[in-house]
Tab-separated table of N, CA and C in Angstrom:
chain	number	residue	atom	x	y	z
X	787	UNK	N	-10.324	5.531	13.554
X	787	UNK	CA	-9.925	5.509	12.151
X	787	UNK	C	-9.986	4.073	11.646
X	788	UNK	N	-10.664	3.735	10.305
X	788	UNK	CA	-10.733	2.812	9.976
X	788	UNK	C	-10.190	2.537	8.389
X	789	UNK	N	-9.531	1.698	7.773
X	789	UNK	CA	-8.664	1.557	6.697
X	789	UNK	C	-9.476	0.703	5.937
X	790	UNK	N	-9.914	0.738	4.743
X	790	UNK	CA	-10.673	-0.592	4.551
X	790	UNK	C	-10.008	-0.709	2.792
X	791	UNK	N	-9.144	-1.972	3.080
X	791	UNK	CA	-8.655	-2.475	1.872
X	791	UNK	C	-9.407	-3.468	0.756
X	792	UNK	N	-9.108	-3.454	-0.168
X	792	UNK	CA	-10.242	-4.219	-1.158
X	792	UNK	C	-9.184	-4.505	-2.426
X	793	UNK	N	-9.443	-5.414	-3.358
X	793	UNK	CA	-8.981	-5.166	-4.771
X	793	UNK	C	-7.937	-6.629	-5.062
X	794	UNK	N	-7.734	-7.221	-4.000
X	794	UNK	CA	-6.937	-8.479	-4.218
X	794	UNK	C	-7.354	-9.622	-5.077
X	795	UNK	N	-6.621	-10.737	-5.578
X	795	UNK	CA	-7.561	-11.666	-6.606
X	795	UNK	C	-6.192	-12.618	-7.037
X	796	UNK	N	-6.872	-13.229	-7.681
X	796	UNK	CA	-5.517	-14.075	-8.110
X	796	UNK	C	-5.228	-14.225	-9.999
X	797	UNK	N	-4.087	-13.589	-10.166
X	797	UNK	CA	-3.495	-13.223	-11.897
X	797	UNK	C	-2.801	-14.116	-12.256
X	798	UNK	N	-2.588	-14.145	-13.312
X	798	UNK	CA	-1.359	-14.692	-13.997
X	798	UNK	C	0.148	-13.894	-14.024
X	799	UNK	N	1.455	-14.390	-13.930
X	799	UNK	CA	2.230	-13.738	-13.880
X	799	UNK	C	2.252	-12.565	-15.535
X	800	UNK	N	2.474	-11.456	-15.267
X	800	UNK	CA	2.309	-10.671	-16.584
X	800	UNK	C	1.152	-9.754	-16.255
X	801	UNK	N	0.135	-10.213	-15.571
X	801	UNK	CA	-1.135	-9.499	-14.981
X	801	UNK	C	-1.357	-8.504	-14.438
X	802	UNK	N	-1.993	-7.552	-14.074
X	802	UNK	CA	-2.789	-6.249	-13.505
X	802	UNK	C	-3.521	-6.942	-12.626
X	803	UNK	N	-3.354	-5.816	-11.392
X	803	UNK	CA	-4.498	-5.878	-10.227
X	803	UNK	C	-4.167	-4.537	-9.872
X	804	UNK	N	-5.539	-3.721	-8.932
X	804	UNK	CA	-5.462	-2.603	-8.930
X	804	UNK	C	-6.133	-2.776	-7.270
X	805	UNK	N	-5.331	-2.210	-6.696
X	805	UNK	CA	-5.848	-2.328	-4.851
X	805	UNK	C	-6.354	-1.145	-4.145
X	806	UNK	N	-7.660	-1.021	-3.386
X	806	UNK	CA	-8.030	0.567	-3.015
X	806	UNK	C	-7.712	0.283	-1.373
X	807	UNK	N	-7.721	1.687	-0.935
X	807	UNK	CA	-7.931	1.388	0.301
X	807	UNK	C	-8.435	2.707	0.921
X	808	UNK	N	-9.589	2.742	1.629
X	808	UNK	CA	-10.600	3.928	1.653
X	808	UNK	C	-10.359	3.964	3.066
X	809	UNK	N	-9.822	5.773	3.619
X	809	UNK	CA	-9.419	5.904	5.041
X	809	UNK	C	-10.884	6.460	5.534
X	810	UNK	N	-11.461	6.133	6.413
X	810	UNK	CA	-12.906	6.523	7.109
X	810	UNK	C	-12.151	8.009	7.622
X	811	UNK	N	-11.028	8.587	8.030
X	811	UNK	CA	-10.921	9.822	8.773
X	811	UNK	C	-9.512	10.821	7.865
X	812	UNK	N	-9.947	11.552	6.601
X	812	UNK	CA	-8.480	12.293	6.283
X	812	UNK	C	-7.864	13.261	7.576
X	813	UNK	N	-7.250	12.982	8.156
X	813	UNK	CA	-6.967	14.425	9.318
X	813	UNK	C	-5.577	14.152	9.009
X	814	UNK	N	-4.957	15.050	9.975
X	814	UNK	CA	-3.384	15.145	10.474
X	814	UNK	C	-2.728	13.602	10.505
X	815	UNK	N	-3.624	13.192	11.473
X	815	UNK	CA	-3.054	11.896	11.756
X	815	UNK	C	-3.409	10.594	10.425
X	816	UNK	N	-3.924	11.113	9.784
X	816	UNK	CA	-3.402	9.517	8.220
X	816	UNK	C	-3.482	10.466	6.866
X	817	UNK	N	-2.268	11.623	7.246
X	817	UNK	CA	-1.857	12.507	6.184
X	817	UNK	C	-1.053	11.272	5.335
X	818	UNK	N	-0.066	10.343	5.622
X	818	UNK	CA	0.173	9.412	4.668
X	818	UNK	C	-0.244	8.405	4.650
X	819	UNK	N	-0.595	7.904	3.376
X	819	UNK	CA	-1.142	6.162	3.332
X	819	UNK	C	-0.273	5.232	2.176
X	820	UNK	N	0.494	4.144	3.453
X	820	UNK	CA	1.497	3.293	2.262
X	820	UNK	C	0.605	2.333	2.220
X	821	UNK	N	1.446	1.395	1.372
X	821	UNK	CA	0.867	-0.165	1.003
X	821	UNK	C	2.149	-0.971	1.713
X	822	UNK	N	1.874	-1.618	2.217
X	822	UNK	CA	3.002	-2.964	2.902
X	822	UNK	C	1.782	-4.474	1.915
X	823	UNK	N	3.137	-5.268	1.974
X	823	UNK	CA	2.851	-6.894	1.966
X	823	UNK	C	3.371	-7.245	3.061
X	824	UNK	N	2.555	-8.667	2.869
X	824	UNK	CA	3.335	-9.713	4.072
X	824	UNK	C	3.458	-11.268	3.329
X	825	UNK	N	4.569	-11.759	3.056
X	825	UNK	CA	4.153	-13.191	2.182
X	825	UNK	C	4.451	-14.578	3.128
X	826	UNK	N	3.795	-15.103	2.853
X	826	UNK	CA	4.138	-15.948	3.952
X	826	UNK	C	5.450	-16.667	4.543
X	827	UNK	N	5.669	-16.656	5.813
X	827	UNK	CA	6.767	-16.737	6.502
X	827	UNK	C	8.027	-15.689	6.569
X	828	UNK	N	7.323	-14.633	6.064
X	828	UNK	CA	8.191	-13.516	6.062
X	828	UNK	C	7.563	-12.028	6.363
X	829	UNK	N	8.699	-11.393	7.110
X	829	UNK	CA	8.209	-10.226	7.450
X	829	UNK	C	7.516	-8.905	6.510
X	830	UNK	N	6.660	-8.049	7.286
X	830	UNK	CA	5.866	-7.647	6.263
X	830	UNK	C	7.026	-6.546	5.841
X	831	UNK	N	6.732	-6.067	4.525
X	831	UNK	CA	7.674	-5.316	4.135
X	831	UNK	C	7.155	-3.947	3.723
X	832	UNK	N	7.640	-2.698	3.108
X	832	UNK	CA	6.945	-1.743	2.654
X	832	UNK	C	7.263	-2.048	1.076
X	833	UNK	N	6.131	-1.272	0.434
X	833	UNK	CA	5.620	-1.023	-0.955
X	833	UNK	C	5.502	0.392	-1.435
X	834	UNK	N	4.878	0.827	-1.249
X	834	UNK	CA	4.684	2.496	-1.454
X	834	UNK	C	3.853	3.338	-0.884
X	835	UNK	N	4.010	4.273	-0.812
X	835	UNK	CA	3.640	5.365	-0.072
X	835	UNK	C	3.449	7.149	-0.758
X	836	UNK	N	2.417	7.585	0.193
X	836	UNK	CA	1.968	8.462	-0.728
X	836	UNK	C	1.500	9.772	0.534
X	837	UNK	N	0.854	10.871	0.389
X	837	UNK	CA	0.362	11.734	0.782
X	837	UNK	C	-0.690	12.314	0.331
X	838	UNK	N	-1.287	12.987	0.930
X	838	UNK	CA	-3.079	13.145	0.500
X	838	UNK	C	-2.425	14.747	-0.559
X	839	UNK	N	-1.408	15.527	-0.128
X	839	UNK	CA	-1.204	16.231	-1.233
X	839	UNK	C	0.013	15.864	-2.158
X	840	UNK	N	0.350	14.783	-2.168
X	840	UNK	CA	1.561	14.664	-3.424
X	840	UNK	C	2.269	13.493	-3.203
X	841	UNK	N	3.032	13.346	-3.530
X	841	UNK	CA	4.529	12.701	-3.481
X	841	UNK	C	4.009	11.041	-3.711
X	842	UNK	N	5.005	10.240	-4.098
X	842	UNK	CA	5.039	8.871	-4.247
X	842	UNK	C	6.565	8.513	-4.209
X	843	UNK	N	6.455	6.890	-3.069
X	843	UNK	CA	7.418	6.361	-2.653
X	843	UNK	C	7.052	5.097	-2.791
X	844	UNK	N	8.363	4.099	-3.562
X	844	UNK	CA	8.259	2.873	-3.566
X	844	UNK	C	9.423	2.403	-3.608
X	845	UNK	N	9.259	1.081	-3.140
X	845	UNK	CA	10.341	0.057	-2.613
X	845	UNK	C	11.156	-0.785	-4.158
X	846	UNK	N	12.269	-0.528	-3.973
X	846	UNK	CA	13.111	-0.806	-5.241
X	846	UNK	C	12.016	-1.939	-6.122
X	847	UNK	N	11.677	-3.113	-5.472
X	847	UNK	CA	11.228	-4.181	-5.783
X	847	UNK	C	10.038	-3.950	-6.957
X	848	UNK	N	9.459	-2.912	-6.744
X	848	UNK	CA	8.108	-2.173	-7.351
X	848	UNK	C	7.869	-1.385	-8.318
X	849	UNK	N	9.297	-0.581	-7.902
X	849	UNK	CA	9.747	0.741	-8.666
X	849	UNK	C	9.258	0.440	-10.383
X	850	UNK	N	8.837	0.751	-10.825
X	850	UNK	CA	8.259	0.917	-12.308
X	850	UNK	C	7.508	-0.043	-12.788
X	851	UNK	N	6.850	-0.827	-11.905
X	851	UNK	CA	5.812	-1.768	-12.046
X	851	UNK	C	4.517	-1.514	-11.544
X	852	UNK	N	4.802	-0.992	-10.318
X	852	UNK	CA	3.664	-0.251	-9.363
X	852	UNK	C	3.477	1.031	-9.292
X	853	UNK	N	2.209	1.478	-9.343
X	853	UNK	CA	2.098	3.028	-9.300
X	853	UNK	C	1.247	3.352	-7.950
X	854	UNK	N	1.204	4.138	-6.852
X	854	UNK	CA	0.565	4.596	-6.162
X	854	UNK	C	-0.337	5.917	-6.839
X	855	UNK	N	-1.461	6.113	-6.407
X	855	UNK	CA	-1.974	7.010	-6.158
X	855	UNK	C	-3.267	7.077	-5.076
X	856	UNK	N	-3.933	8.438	-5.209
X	856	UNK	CA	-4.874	9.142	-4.534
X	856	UNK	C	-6.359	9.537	-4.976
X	857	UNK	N	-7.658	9.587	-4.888
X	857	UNK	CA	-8.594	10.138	-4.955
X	857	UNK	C	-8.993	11.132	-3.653
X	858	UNK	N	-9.021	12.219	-3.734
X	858	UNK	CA	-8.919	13.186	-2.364
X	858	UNK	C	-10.476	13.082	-2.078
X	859	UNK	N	-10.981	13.256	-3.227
X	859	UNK	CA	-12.895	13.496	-3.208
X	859	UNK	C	-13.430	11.867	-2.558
X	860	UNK	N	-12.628	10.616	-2.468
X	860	UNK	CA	-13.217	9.516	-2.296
X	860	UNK	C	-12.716	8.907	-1.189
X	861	UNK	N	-11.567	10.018	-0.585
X	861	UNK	CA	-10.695	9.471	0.534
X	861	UNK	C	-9.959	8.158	0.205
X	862	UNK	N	-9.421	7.791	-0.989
X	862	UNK	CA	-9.254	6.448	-1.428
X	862	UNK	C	-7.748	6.496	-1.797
X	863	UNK	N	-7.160	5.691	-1.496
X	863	UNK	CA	-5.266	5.688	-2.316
X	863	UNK	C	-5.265	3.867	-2.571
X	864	UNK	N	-4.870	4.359	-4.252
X	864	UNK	CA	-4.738	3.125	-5.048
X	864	UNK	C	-3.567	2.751	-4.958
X	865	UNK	N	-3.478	1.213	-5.487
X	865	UNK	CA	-2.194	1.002	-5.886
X	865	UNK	C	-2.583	-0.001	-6.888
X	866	UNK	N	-1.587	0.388	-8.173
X	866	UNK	CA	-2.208	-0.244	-9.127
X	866	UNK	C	-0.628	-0.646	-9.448
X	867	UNK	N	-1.109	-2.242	-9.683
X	867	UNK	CA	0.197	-2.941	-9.619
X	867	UNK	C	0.190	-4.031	-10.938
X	868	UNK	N	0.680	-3.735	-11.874
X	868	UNK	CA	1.357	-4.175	-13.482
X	868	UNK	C	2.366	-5.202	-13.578
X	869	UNK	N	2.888	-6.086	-14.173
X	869	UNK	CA	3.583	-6.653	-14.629
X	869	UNK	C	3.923	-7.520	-13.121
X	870	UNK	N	2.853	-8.441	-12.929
X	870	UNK	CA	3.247	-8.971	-11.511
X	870	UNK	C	3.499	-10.091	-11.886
X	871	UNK	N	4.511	-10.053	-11.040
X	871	UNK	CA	5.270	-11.824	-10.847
X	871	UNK	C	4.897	-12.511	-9.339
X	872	UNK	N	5.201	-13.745	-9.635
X	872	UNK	CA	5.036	-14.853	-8.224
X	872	UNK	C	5.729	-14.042	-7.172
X	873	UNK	N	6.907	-13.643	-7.316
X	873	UNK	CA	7.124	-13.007	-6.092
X	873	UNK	C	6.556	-12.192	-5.200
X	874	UNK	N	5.535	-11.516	-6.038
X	874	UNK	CA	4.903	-10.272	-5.492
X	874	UNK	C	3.315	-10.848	-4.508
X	875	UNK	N	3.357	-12.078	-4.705
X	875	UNK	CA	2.437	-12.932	-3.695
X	875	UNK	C	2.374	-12.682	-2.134
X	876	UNK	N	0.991	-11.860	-1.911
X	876	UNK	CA	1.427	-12.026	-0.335
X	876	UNK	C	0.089	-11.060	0.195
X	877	UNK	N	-0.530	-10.711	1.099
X	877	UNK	CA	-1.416	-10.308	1.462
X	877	UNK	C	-0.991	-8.885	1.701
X	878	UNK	N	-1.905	-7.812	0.813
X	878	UNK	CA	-0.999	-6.780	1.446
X	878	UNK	C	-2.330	-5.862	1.958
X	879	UNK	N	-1.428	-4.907	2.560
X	879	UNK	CA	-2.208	-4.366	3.911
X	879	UNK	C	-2.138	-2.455	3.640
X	880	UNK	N	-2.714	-1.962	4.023
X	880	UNK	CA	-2.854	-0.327	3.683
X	880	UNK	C	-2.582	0.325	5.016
X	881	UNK	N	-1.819	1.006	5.402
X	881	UNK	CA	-1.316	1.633	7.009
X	881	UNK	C	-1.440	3.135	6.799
X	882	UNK	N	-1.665	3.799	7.677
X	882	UNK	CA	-2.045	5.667	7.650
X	882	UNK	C	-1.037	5.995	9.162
X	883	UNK	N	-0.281	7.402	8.765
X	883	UNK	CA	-0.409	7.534	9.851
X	883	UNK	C	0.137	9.299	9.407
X	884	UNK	N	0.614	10.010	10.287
X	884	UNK	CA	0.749	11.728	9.949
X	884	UNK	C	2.011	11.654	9.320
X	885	UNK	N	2.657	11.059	8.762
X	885	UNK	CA	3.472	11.593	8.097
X	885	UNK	C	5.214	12.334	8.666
X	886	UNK	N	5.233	11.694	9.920
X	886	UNK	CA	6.586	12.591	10.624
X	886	UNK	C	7.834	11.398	10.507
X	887	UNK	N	7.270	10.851	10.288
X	887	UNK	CA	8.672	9.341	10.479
X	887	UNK	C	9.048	8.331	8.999
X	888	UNK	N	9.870	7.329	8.997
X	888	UNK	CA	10.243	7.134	7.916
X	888	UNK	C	9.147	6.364	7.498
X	889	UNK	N	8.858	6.474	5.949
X	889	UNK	CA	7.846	6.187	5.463
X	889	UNK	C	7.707	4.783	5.195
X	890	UNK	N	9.228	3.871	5.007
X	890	UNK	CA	9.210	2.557	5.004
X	890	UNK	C	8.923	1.781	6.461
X	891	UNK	N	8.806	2.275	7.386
X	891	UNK	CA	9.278	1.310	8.483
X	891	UNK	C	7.569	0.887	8.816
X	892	UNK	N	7.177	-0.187	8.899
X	892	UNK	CA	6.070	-0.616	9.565
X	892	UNK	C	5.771	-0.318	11.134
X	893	UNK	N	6.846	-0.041	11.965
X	893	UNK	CA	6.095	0.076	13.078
X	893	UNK	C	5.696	1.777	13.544
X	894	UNK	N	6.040	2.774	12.586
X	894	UNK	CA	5.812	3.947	12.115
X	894	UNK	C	4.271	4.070	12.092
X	895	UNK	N	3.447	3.488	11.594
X	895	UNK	CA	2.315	3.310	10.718
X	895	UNK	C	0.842	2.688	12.065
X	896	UNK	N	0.445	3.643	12.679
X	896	UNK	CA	-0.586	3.687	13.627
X	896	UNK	C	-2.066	3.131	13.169
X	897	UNK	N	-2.279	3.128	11.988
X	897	UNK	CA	-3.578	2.200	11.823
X	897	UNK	C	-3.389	1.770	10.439
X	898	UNK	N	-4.070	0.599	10.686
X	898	UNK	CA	-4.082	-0.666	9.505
X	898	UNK	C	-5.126	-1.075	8.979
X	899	UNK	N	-5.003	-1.489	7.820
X	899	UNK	CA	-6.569	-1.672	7.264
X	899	UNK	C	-6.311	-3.212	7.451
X	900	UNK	N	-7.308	-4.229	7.046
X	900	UNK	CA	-7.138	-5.736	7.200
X	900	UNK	C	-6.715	-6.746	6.343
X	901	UNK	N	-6.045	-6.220	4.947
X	901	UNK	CA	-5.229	-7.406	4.582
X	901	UNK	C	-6.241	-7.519	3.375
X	902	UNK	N	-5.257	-7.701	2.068
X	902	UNK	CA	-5.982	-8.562	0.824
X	902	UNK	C	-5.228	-9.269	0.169
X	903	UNK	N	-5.374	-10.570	0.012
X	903	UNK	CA	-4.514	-11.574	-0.757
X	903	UNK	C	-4.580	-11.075	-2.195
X	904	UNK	N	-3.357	-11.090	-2.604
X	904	UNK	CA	-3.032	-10.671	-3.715
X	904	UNK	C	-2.036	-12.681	-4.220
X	905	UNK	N	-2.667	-12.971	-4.879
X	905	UNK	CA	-1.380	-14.513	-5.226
X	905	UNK	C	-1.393	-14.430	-7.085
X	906	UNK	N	0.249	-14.883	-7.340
X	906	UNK	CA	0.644	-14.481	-8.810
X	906	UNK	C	1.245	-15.536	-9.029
X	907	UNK	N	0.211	-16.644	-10.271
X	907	UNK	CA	0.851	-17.596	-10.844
X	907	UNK	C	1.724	-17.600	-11.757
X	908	UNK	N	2.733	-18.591	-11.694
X	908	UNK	CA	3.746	-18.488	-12.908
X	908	UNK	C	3.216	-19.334	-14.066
């Protein structure tokens, strides 16, 4: 299984960026696909999370700024992220895995795509 993240860039605070991340295998095993960051010198954290049939989960920090979604026909789950501030600086990463465990925890999350710098000037 391969994760392949794309869509990072560098905004102005107030800015739009929109992040894909295309799973090479839909099966059982990457029935969910979150978004984690990692900013530097700090642990990576979760962002949101989703399922190939429904649902969306996000981390207080995000909550009505960020939207997750899905393309089922393109194998693809977006995250399209609005009103970004400096804080939200940090390389973030796309993880799959079946869906049985908590959806925030990173070590839950069995394959990883490779990381896209996302950085938000003030």
């Amino acid at each position: 299984v391969q994760l392949q993240a794309s869509g990072g860039g560098s905004v102005q605070a107030g800015g739009s960026l929109r992040l894909s991340c295309v799973v090479s295998e839909r099966t059982a095993a990457t029935n969910r696909v979150a978004w984690f960051r990692q900013a530097l010198g700090n642990d990576r954290e979760f962002v949101a999370a989703t399922t190939w049939i429904g649902g969306a989960y996000y981390s207080d920090s995000v909550r009505g700024r960020f939207a997750i979604s899905r393309d089922n026909a393109k194998d693809t789950v977006y995250l399209q992220m609005n009103s970004l501030r400096p804080e939200d600086t940090a390389v973030y990463y796309c993880a799959a895995n079946a869906a049985r465990d908590r959806y925030e925890r990173a070590s839950n999350y069995n394959y990883w795509g490779q990381g896209t710098l996302v950085t938000v000037s003030s």
